[in-house]
Coordinates of C-alpha atoms in Angstrom, one line a residue:
X133 CA 48.0 -20.7 38.8
X134 CA 48.3 -24.3 37.6
X135 CA 45.1 -26.2 37.4
X136 CA 44.6 -29.8 38.6
X137 CA 42.2 -32.3 37.2
X138 CA 39.6 -29.7 36.4
X139 CA 35.9 -30.2 35.8
X140 CA 34.6 -30.3 32.2
X141 CA 33.7 -26.9 30.8
X142 CA 30.1 -27.9 30.5
X143 CA 29.8 -28.8 34.2
X144 CA 31.5 -25.5 35.2
X145 CA 29.1 -23.6 33.0
X146 CA 26.1 -25.4 34.6
X147 CA 27.4 -24.4 38.0
X148 CA 27.9 -20.8 36.9
X149 CA 24.3 -20.6 35.6
X150 CA 23.1 -21.0 39.2
X151 CA 25.3 -18.3 40.6
X152 CA 24.7 -14.5 40.8
X153 CA 26.9 -12.5 38.4
X154 CA 29.2 -11.2 41.2
X155 CA 30.0 -14.8 42.2
X156 CA 30.6 -15.7 38.5
X157 CA 33.1 -12.9 38.1
X158 CA 34.9 -13.8 41.3
X159 CA 35.0 -17.5 40.4
X160 CA 36.5 -16.6 37.1
X161 CA 39.8 -15.6 38.7
X162 CA 40.3 -19.1 40.1
X163 CA 42.1 -20.4 37.0
X164 CA 42.3 -19.9 33.3
X165 CA 39.6 -22.5 32.5
X166 CA 37.1 -20.9 34.9
X167 CA 38.0 -17.4 33.5
X168 CA 37.2 -18.6 30.0
X169 CA 33.9 -20.1 31.1
X170 CA 33.0 -17.0 33.1
X171 CA 33.1 -14.9 29.9
X172 CA 30.9 -17.4 27.9
X173 CA 28.3 -15.7 25.8
X174 CA 25.5 -18.2 26.6
X175 CA 26.2 -17.7 30.3
X176 CA 25.9 -13.9 30.1
X177 CA 22.8 -14.1 28.0
X178 CA 21.1 -16.2 30.7
X179 CA 22.4 -13.9 33.4
X180 CA 21.2 -10.8 31.5
X181 CA 17.6 -12.0 30.9
X182 CA 17.2 -13.4 34.4
X183 CA 18.8 -10.5 36.3
X184 CA 16.9 -7.7 34.5
X185 CA 13.7 -9.7 34.1
X186 CA 13.5 -9.0 30.4
X187 CA 11.3 -11.2 28.2
X188 CA 13.3 -13.6 26.0
X189 CA 11.5 -12.3 22.9
X190 CA 13.1 -8.9 23.3
X191 CA 16.4 -9.0 21.2
X192 CA 19.7 -7.7 22.3
X193 CA 20.4 -4.1 21.4
X194 CA 21.7 -4.0 17.8
X195 CA 24.7 -2.0 18.8
X196 CA 25.8 -4.4 21.5
X197 CA 29.0 -6.5 20.8
X198 CA 28.4 -9.1 23.4
X199 CA 26.1 -10.1 26.2
X200 CA 28.8 -9.6 28.8
X201 CA 29.4 -6.0 27.7
X202 CA 25.6 -5.3 27.5
X203 CA 25.2 -6.5 31.1
X204 CA 28.1 -4.3 32.0
X205 CA 26.6 -1.3 30.2
X206 CA 23.3 -1.5 32.2
X207 CA 25.0 -2.2 35.5
X208 CA 28.1 -0.1 35.4
X209 CA 27.3 2.9 33.1
X210 CA 24.1 4.2 34.7
X211 CA 24.5 7.6 36.4
X212 CA 23.2 6.5 39.8
X213 CA 26.0 7.5 42.2
X214 CA 25.6 10.9 43.9
X215 CA 28.9 12.8 43.7
X216 CA 27.9 16.3 44.5
X217 CA 24.9 18.3 45.9
X218 CA 24.6 22.0 44.7
X219 CA 22.8 24.2 47.3
X220 CA 23.1 27.7 45.9
X221 CA 19.4 28.0 45.2
X222 CA 17.2 29.1 48.1
X223 CA 13.9 27.8 47.0
X224 CA 12.5 25.0 44.8
X225 CA 14.5 24.2 41.7
X226 CA 12.1 23.8 38.8
X227 CA 14.1 23.1 35.7
X228 CA 17.6 22.2 34.4
X229 CA 19.0 22.6 30.8
X230 CA 22.4 21.7 29.4
X231 CA 24.2 23.6 26.6
X232 CA 24.6 21.6 23.4
X233 CA 28.3 21.2 24.0
X234 CA 27.7 20.1 27.6
X235 CA 30.2 22.5 29.1
X236 CA 27.5 24.6 30.9
X237 CA 24.0 24.1 32.3
X238 CA 21.4 26.4 33.6
X239 CA 18.9 26.1 36.4
X240 CA 15.6 27.9 37.2
X241 CA 14.0 28.2 40.6
X242 CA 11.2 29.7 42.7
X243 CA 13.9 32.0 44.1
X244 CA 13.5 33.9 40.8
X245 CA 17.0 33.4 39.7
X246 CA 18.5 31.7 36.7
X247 CA 22.0 30.3 37.4
X248 CA 24.8 29.1 35.1
X249 CA 27.1 26.3 36.0
X250 CA 30.5 25.1 34.7
X251 CA 31.0 21.3 34.1
X252 CA 34.6 21.4 32.8
X253 CA 36.6 22.0 36.0
X254 CA 39.8 20.0 36.1
X255 CA 38.8 18.3 39.4
X256 CA 35.5 17.0 37.9
X257 CA 33.3 19.1 40.2
X258 CA 30.6 21.5 39.1
X259 CA 30.8 25.2 40.1
X260 CA 28.5 28.2 39.8
X261 CA 29.7 30.8 37.3
X262 CA 26.8 33.3 37.1
X263 CA 23.5 34.1 38.7
X264 CA 20.8 36.5 37.4
X265 CA 17.8 37.6 39.4
X266 CA 14.6 38.4 37.5
X267 CA 12.9 39.9 40.5
X268 CA 13.6 43.5 39.2
X269 CA 11.4 42.8 36.2
X270 CA 8.5 41.9 38.4
X271 CA 8.8 38.2 37.8
X272 CA 7.4 35.7 40.4
X273 CA 9.9 33.0 39.5
X274 CA 11.9 31.5 36.7
X275 CA 10.5 28.2 35.4
X276 CA 12.3 27.1 32.2
X277 CA 15.5 27.8 30.2
X278 CA 17.0 26.7 26.9
X279 CA 20.4 27.3 25.1
X280 CA 20.2 28.2 21.4
X281 CA 21.9 25.9 18.9
X282 CA 25.4 27.6 19.1
X283 CA 25.3 28.1 22.9
X284 CA 25.7 31.9 22.6
X285 CA 22.2 32.8 23.9
X286 CA 20.0 31.6 26.8
X287 CA 16.2 31.7 26.7
X288 CA 14.7 32.1 30.2
X289 CA 11.0 31.7 30.7
X290 CA 9.2 32.9 33.8
X291 CA 6.0 34.1 35.5
X292 CA 5.3 37.8 35.3
X293 CA 3.3 39.2 38.1
X294 CA 0.9 41.8 36.7
X295 CA -1.7 44.1 38.4
X296 CA -4.7 42.8 40.3
X297 CA -2.9 39.5 41.1
X298 CA -3.0 38.4 37.4
X299 CA -0.1 36.4 36.2
X300 CA 1.1 36.1 32.6
X301 CA 4.5 35.0 31.3
X302 CA 7.6 36.5 29.9
X303 CA 10.7 35.3 28.0
X304 CA 14.1 36.9 28.5
X305 CA 17.1 36.4 26.2
X306 CA 20.5 36.6 27.9
X307 CA 23.8 36.8 26.1
X308 CA 26.3 34.2 27.3
X309 CA 29.2 36.3 26.3
X310 CA 28.7 39.0 28.9
X311 CA 25.5 37.9 30.6
X312 CA 23.6 41.0 29.5
X313 CA 19.8 41.0 29.0
X314 CA 19.1 41.4 25.2
X315 CA 15.4 41.3 25.0
X316 CA 12.1 40.5 26.8
X317 CA 9.1 38.9 25.1
X318 CA 5.5 38.5 26.3
X319 CA 4.4 34.9 26.7
X320 CA 0.8 34.0 27.6
X321 CA -0.1 31.7 29.2
X322 CA 3.2 31.3 31.0
X323 CA 3.2 27.5 30.6
X324 CA 3.8 27.9 26.8
X325 CA 7.4 28.1 28.1
X326 CA 8.8 29.2 24.7
X327 CA 11.6 27.6 22.6
X328 CA 14.3 28.3 20.1
X329 CA 13.5 27.8 16.4
X330 CA 17.1 28.4 15.3
X331 CA 20.1 30.3 16.6
X332 CA 18.5 33.8 16.4
X333 CA 14.7 33.3 16.6
X334 CA 12.4 32.1 19.3
X335 CA 8.8 31.2 19.6
X336 CA 6.4 32.7 22.1
X337 CA 2.6 32.6 22.7
X338 CA -0.3 34.8 23.3
X339 CA -3.8 33.9 24.4
X340 CA -7.1 35.8 23.5
X341 CA -10.4 34.8 25.0
X342 CA -13.3 34.9 22.5
X343 CA -15.9 33.6 24.9
X344 CA -16.2 32.0 28.3
X345 CA -15.0 28.6 26.9
X346 CA -13.5 29.6 23.6
X347 CA -10.1 31.3 22.9
X348 CA -7.5 31.5 20.3
X349 CA -3.7 30.9 20.7
X350 CA -1.3 33.0 18.6
X351 CA 2.2 31.7 18.2
X352 CA 4.8 34.3 17.4
X353 CA 8.3 34.2 15.9
X354 CA 10.6 36.7 17.6
X355 CA 14.1 37.9 16.8
X356 CA 16.2 37.2 19.8
X357 CA 17.7 40.8 19.9
X358 CA 17.0 44.1 18.3
X359 CA 19.9 45.6 16.5
X360 CA 20.5 48.9 14.7
X361 CA 18.4 47.8 11.8
X362 CA 15.3 47.1 13.9
X363 CA 13.5 50.3 13.0
X364 CA 13.4 49.1 9.3
X365 CA 13.3 45.3 9.8
X366 CA 10.6 43.1 11.3
X367 CA 11.6 41.6 14.7
X368 CA 8.4 39.7 15.2
X369 CA 6.0 37.7 12.9
X370 CA 2.9 35.7 13.5
X371 CA 3.4 32.0 12.8
X372 CA 0.0 30.5 13.6
X373 CA -3.4 31.4 15.0
X374 CA -5.3 28.4 16.4
X375 CA -8.8 28.2 17.8
X376 CA -9.2 26.5 21.3
X377 CA -12.5 25.1 22.5
X378 CA -13.8 23.8 25.9
X379 CA -11.4 26.1 27.8
X380 CA -8.3 24.4 26.4
X381 CA -5.1 26.3 25.5
X382 CA -1.9 25.6 23.7
X383 CA 1.1 25.0 26.1
X384 CA 4.6 23.6 26.2
X385 CA 5.8 24.4 22.7
X386 CA 8.9 22.7 21.4
X387 CA 10.6 22.4 18.0
X388 CA 11.6 19.0 16.5
X389 CA 14.0 19.0 13.5
X390 CA 13.1 15.7 12.1
X391 CA 15.7 14.4 9.6
X392 CA 15.3 11.5 7.2
X393 CA 16.3 9.2 10.1
X394 CA 18.3 6.8 7.9
X395 CA 20.4 6.1 11.1
X396 CA 18.2 6.8 14.1
X397 CA 19.8 6.8 17.6
X398 CA 17.6 4.0 18.7
X399 CA 16.6 0.8 16.8
X400 CA 13.4 -0.6 18.2
X401 CA 11.8 -4.0 17.7
X402 CA 8.2 -2.9 18.2
X403 CA 6.7 -6.3 17.2
X404 CA 8.9 -8.1 19.7
X405 CA 7.9 -5.6 22.4
X406 CA 4.2 -6.0 21.8
X407 CA 4.5 -9.8 21.8
X408 CA 6.5 -9.8 24.9
X409 CA 4.2 -7.6 26.9
X410 CA 1.9 -10.4 28.1
X411 CA 4.9 -12.6 28.8
X412 CA 6.6 -9.8 30.8
X413 CA 3.5 -9.4 33.0
X414 CA 3.5 -13.1 33.8
X415 CA 7.2 -13.1 34.6
X416 CA 6.9 -10.2 37.0
X417 CA 4.5 -12.2 39.1
X418 CA 6.9 -15.2 39.3
X419 CA 10.4 -13.6 39.4
X420 CA 12.1 -10.9 41.3
X421 CA 11.8 -7.3 40.1
X422 CA 14.7 -5.6 38.1
X423 CA 17.4 -4.1 40.2
X424 CA 16.8 -0.6 41.6
X425 CA 19.7 1.5 42.9
X426 CA 17.9 3.1 45.8
X427 CA 20.4 5.7 47.0
X428 CA 18.6 6.7 50.2
X429 CA 19.9 6.6 53.7
X430 CA 17.3 4.2 55.1
X431 CA 18.1 0.5 55.8
X432 CA 14.9 -0.8 54.3
X433 CA 13.7 0.2 50.8
X434 CA 10.2 -1.1 51.6
X435 CA 10.0 0.9 54.9
X436 CA 11.3 4.0 53.1
X437 CA 8.7 3.7 50.4
X438 CA 5.9 3.2 52.9
X439 CA 7.0 6.2 54.9
X440 CA 7.2 8.3 51.7
X441 CA 3.7 7.3 50.7
X442 CA 2.3 8.0 54.1
X443 CA 4.0 11.4 54.1
X444 CA 2.7 12.2 50.6
X445 CA -0.9 11.2 51.6
X446 CA -0.7 13.8 54.4
X447 CA 0.7 16.5 52.1
X448 CA -1.4 16.0 49.0
X449 CA -4.1 18.5 49.8
X450 CA -1.9 21.3 51.2
X451 CA 1.8 21.2 50.4
X452 CA 1.7 21.3 46.6
X453 CA -1.0 24.0 46.6
X454 CA 1.3 26.5 48.2
X455 CA 4.5 25.1 46.7
X456 CA 3.6 25.5 43.0
X457 CA 1.4 27.8 41.2
X458 CA -0.7 25.4 39.2
X459 CA 1.1 25.5 35.8
X460 CA -2.0 24.2 34.1
X461 CA -4.3 27.0 35.2
X462 CA -2.9 29.8 33.0
X463 CA -4.2 33.4 33.2
X464 CA -7.7 33.3 31.7
X465 CA -8.6 29.8 32.9
X466 CA -9.1 31.3 36.4
X467 CA -12.1 33.3 35.4
X468 CA -13.6 30.3 33.7
X469 CA -13.2 28.2 36.8
X470 CA -14.6 30.8 39.1
X471 CA -17.6 31.4 36.7
X472 CA -18.2 27.7 36.3
X473 CA -21.2 27.5 38.6
X474 CA -22.8 30.7 37.2
X475 CA -22.9 29.6 33.6
X476 CA -25.6 27.1 32.7
X477 CA -24.6 23.8 31.1
X478 CA -26.9 24.6 28.2
X479 CA -25.0 27.9 27.6
X480 CA -21.7 26.2 27.6
X481 CA -22.9 23.5 25.2
X482 CA -24.3 26.2 22.9
X483 CA -21.0 28.1 23.0
X484 CA -19.1 25.0 22.1
X485 CA -21.4 24.3 19.1
X486 CA -21.0 27.8 17.9
X487 CA -17.2 27.7 18.3
X488 CA -17.0 24.4 16.4
X489 CA -19.2 25.9 13.6
X490 CA -17.1 29.0 13.4
X491 CA -13.9 27.0 13.4
X492 CA -15.1 24.7 10.6
X493 CA -16.0 27.7 8.4
X494 CA -13.1 30.0 9.4
X495 CA -10.1 27.6 9.6
X496 CA -7.6 27.1 6.8
X497 CA -7.9 23.6 5.5
X498 CA -5.0 21.3 6.5
X499 CA -2.5 20.0 4.0
X500 CA -2.3 16.2 4.5
X501 CA 1.1 16.1 2.8
X502 CA 2.7 18.3 5.4
X503 CA 3.0 15.6 8.1
X504 CA 2.4 12.4 6.2
X505 CA 4.5 9.5 7.4
X506 CA 7.5 8.8 5.2
X507 CA 8.5 5.4 3.8
X508 CA 12.0 4.1 4.7
X509 CA 14.7 5.9 2.7
X510 CA 12.2 8.5 1.4
X511 CA 11.0 11.9 2.4
X512 CA 12.7 15.1 3.4
X513 CA 13.8 16.9 6.5
X514 CA 10.9 18.4 8.4
X515 CA 10.6 20.9 11.2
X516 CA 7.6 20.4 13.5
X517 CA 6.2 22.6 16.2
X518 CA 4.9 20.3 19.0
X519 CA 2.7 21.4 21.8
X520 CA 0.0 20.2 24.3
X521 CA -3.6 21.0 23.6
X522 CA -7.1 19.6 24.1
X523 CA -10.6 19.5 22.7
X524 CA -12.7 17.9 25.4
X525 CA -11.5 19.7 28.6
X526 CA -9.0 22.3 29.8
X527 CA -6.7 19.6 30.9
X528 CA -4.0 19.1 28.2
X529 CA -4.6 15.6 26.8
X530 CA -3.5 15.9 23.2
X531 CA -0.3 16.6 21.3
X532 CA -0.7 19.0 18.5
X533 CA 1.7 19.0 15.6
X534 CA 2.2 21.8 13.2
X535 CA 4.8 21.8 10.4
X536 CA 7.0 24.9 10.0
X537 CA 7.9 25.6 6.4
X538 CA 11.3 27.1 5.4
X539 CA 9.8 30.5 4.5
X540 CA 8.3 30.8 8.0
X541 CA 11.7 30.5 9.8
X542 CA 12.5 34.2 9.6
X543 CA 10.7 37.4 10.6
X544 CA 11.2 38.8 7.1
X545 CA 7.9 39.4 5.2
X546 CA 4.5 40.7 6.4
X547 CA 4.4 41.4 10.1
X548 CA 1.3 39.2 10.5
X549 CA 2.7 36.3 8.6
X550 CA 1.4 34.9 5.3
X551 CA -1.5 36.5 3.5
X552 CA -4.8 34.7 4.0
X553 CA -8.4 35.4 3.0
X554 CA -10.7 37.1 5.5
X555 CA -12.8 33.9 5.8
X556 CA -9.8 31.8 6.9
X557 CA -8.3 33.4 10.0
X558 CA -7.6 30.3 12.0
X559 CA -4.8 27.8 11.2
X560 CA -5.6 24.1 11.4
X561 CA -3.5 21.5 13.3
X562 CA -1.7 19.3 10.9
X563 CA -1.9 16.2 13.2
X564 CA -3.2 15.4 16.7
X565 CA -2.3 12.5 19.0
X566 CA -4.6 11.9 21.9
X567 CA -3.0 10.6 25.0
X568 CA -6.3 10.0 26.9
X569 CA -4.9 11.5 30.1
X570 CA -3.4 14.6 31.6
X571 CA 0.0 15.4 29.9
X572 CA 2.6 16.6 32.5
X573 CA 5.9 16.4 30.6
X574 CA 7.5 16.0 27.2
X575 CA 11.1 15.4 25.9
X576 CA 12.8 14.7 22.6
X577 CA 15.4 12.1 21.8
X578 CA 18.8 13.5 20.8
X579 CA 18.0 12.8 17.1
X580 CA 14.5 14.2 17.4
X581 CA 13.0 11.0 16.1
X582 CA 11.1 10.1 19.2
X583 CA 8.9 12.1 21.6
X584 CA 8.6 10.9 25.2
X585 CA 5.5 12.0 27.0
X586 CA 4.7 11.9 30.7
X587 CA 1.0 11.5 31.4
X588 CA -1.5 10.5 34.1
X589 CA -4.2 8.4 32.6
X590 CA -7.9 8.9 32.7
X591 CA -10.1 6.0 33.7
X592 CA -10.8 3.6 30.8
X593 CA -14.0 4.3 29.0
X594 CA -14.6 7.6 30.8
X595 CA -17.0 10.1 29.2
X596 CA -16.4 13.9 29.6
X597 CA -19.7 15.7 29.8
X598 CA -18.4 18.9 31.4
X599 CA -15.2 20.4 30.1
X600 CA -14.6 22.1 33.4
X601 CA -14.8 18.8 35.3
X602 CA -12.1 16.6 33.7
X603 CA -11.9 12.9 34.8
X604 CA -9.8 11.9 37.8
X605 CA -6.2 11.1 36.9
X606 CA -4.1 8.2 38.0
X607 CA -1.3 8.5 40.5
X608 CA 0.9 6.4 38.3
X609 CA 2.7 8.3 35.6
X610 CA 2.9 6.6 32.2
X611 CA 5.8 7.4 29.9
X612 CA 4.7 7.1 26.3
X613 CA 7.0 6.9 23.2
X614 CA 5.8 8.5 20.0
X615 CA 7.7 8.0 16.7
X616 CA 7.7 11.3 14.8
X617 CA 8.4 9.5 11.6
X618 CA 5.3 7.4 11.6
X619 CA 3.3 9.8 13.8
X620 CA 2.0 7.1 16.1
X621 CA 2.8 5.7 19.6
X622 CA 5.2 2.8 19.2
X623 CA 5.9 1.5 22.6
X624 CA 4.0 0.3 25.6
X625 CA 4.1 2.8 28.4
X626 CA 7.0 2.8 30.9
X627 CA 5.8 3.1 34.5
X628 CA 7.6 3.4 37.8
X629 CA 7.2 7.0 38.9
X630 CA 4.2 8.6 40.7
X631 CA 2.4 11.9 41.1
X632 CA -0.3 12.8 43.6
X633 CA -1.6 16.3 42.9
X634 CA -5.2 16.5 41.5
X635 CA -6.1 17.4 38.0
X636 CA -6.7 21.1 38.7
X637 CA -3.3 21.6 40.4
X638 CA -1.2 19.3 38.2
X639 CA 2.2 20.6 37.3
X640 CA 5.0 19.7 35.0
X641 CA 7.5 16.9 35.6
X642 CA 10.3 17.5 33.2
X643 CA 12.1 14.5 31.6
X644 CA 15.2 14.1 29.4
X645 CA 16.4 11.6 26.9
X646 CA 20.0 10.5 26.0
X647 CA 21.3 8.0 23.4
X648 CA 20.5 5.0 25.6
X649 CA 18.5 6.2 28.5
X650 CA 15.4 8.2 29.5
X651 CA 15.1 9.9 32.9
X652 CA 12.2 11.6 34.7
X653 CA 11.4 13.3 37.9
X654 CA 8.4 12.3 40.1
X655 CA 6.4 13.4 43.1
X656 CA 7.5 10.4 45.2
X657 CA 10.9 12.1 45.9
X658 CA 12.8 10.1 43.3
X659 CA 14.2 10.5 39.9
X660 CA 14.1 7.5 37.6
X661 CA 16.2 6.1 34.8
X662 CA 15.0 3.6 32.1
X663 CA 16.8 1.9 29.3
X664 CA 15.3 3.0 26.0
X665 CA 15.7 -0.3 24.2
X666 CA 14.7 -2.8 26.9
X667 CA 12.0 -0.8 28.6
X668 CA 13.3 -1.5 32.1
X669 CA 13.8 0.9 35.0
X670 CA 17.4 0.8 36.1
X671 CA 17.8 3.3 38.9
X672 CA 15.9 5.4 41.5
X673 CA 17.6 8.6 42.5
X674 CA 16.6 9.9 46.0
X675 CA 15.8 13.4 47.0
X676 CA 14.1 14.8 50.1
X677 CA 11.2 16.2 48.1
X678 CA 9.5 16.2 44.7
X679 CA 11.9 15.9 41.8
X680 CA 10.9 18.4 39.2
X681 CA 13.5 18.0 36.4
X682 CA 16.4 15.9 35.2
X683 CA 19.0 16.5 32.5
X684 CA 21.6 14.3 30.8
X685 CA 24.8 15.9 29.6
X686 CA 24.8 15.7 25.8
X687 CA 28.5 15.2 25.9
X688 CA 28.4 12.3 28.4
X689 CA 25.2 10.3 29.2
X690 CA 27.0 9.0 32.3
X691 CA 26.5 12.4 33.9
X692 CA 22.9 13.3 35.1
X693 CA 21.5 16.2 37.1
X694 CA 18.3 16.2 39.1
X695 CA 16.5 19.2 40.6
X696 CA 14.0 19.1 43.5
X697 CA 11.7 21.0 45.7
X698 CA 14.3 20.4 48.4
X699 CA 16.1 23.4 46.8
X700 CA 19.1 21.3 45.7
X701 CA 20.6 20.0 42.4
X702 CA 22.2 16.6 42.7
X703 CA 25.0 15.5 40.4
X704 CA 25.0 11.8 39.5
X705 CA 27.7 9.8 37.7
X706 CA 28.1 6.2 36.8
X707 CA 30.0 3.7 38.9
X708 CA 32.5 3.4 36.1
X709 CA 33.2 7.1 36.0
X710 CA 33.5 7.3 39.8
X711 CA 36.2 4.6 39.7
X712 CA 38.1 6.3 37.0
X713 CA 38.0 9.6 38.8
X714 CA 39.2 8.0 42.0
X715 CA 42.0 6.3 40.0
X716 CA 43.2 9.6 38.7
X717 CA 43.2 11.1 42.2
X718 CA 45.1 8.2 43.7
X719 CA 47.5 6.7 41.1
X720 CA 49.1 4.2 43.5
X721 CA 45.7 2.6 44.1
X722 CA 44.7 2.6 40.4
X723 CA 45.1 -1.2 39.9
X724 CA 43.1 -2.0 43.0
X725 CA 40.3 0.5 42.1
X726 CA 40.1 -0.6 38.5
X727 CA 40.0 -4.3 39.4
X728 CA 36.5 -3.9 40.8
X729 CA 33.4 -5.7 39.5
X730 CA 33.6 -5.3 35.8
X731 CA 37.0 -3.6 35.3
X732 CA 39.5 -6.1 36.8
X733 CA 42.2 -7.7 34.9
X734 CA 44.3 -10.4 36.8
X735 CA 48.1 -10.3 36.5
X736 CA 48.3 -14.1 36.5
X737 CA 46.2 -14.1 33.3
X738 CA 48.8 -12.1 31.4
X739 CA 46.2 -9.5 30.5
X740 CA 43.9 -12.0 28.8
X741 CA 40.5 -10.3 28.2

């Protein structure tokens, strides 16, 4: 198209600065001059900061090649388009886990099955390939699963229903070659969940009550299957024995293989983030909020949110009590709670003092070098065992860190682990991070450098005088980021999701982390996606009930799954991937489909980028 006496570039740019990004893209196809201005870096930098309400002091992601492409990444590559709903489960779906290759994923549910799904069908849809019921083993439900490192075995954790209405946990190992059950391992309390240490060994827990408020947690290393040599070779070994006080227990174990981190998957500007926090708060009061992709069916997002909140207010006291067994009341805690009023405060305080004294005299001294922060370019690869614990109340409010040494990664050696003196029969924690709130979820970044923690905060300045009466917890969920290299919290909390159940009924909200994004479920019937670098919430993913778990495909972060109490698993893909899939299905319309918001290339511009 030939241009007439056009406006100066500077004037066109000034006009474009006052237009929304969609209008800028459309105007860019008017002529060559306007197209060139519509790709101006200064223009897209302004559009980027204004549209996403990001403080100017926060720098562009180091891996970004341009402001235009960075805007496109956050707008077009978020898995926020629902493409499929899986309805094969018949009760609440509690957890999702991808294989390391991303070709399979597993799901656990209150219907007491673990299901395996195929993600590599030629038509792009996801299909069920196998389902195993654990009801025959007297399980109440399946609650967690994890693939081993080479995707040959599946660990499945569940609640085992014992006699007299007691409930403990059990871990099953299933072969992914022929779906046979290879072994079953005791796991107590059941919200230890269990995890893989390597391809062939898994970690489980056991809990022993020493007194009314004092216990010890034993963490065991188990061989995943027993072979012909099992009569002569150890298949289980004790890793650690840790004292618990004030009715707390060890739960939610996970293994972090922390490398030297010369090239972490996320480069964070912590100083800029802290400086920008006050500025961000001021901007939020003056400007519009970041874009949320609300994928519900209602016409008004505000009306929908108000309806959801009213509905949750009515259900808080009744629905979740029957829907979830309280994961943070493991077997053994119940007798403490029921006996709470019969035990005098003085007796509890005396028991705690005795337990602390016994622990100080009978606990192996920690080695400060085991988890000492490493300087840049120094240090060695480390394997950490991470778990939730506590010291003030039974609510999990601390993250315990215990380093696993190379000689502890096999069941070879003494059955009860390393030799120790009779006076040192407890292991110390190598490091503890206090979250000052009830921890309800944890997830590792792909490179295991960062630990993301969901928590519900306690009131500021609260004092806990009774371990059986923890402080009230906030409805807002804070998402903390902990650097496992420096062993400290590095980012201000992310906040957008909510939970409503009280402290004594609080349950896990599983989260997941990809290269660029972090996602979490919530009790407000939505899943949420944040950008890890900019600390902004990018999408809300609607369900009809509580969202318990989310999972990114490790092979493609533009594929996300969400699991809900509405008994469904929803499959979400990015707008970019949806367009590409439609283009492959309808080749004649490919040019039209690919010429949408960020993908179009005009013929009259001769393919000019």
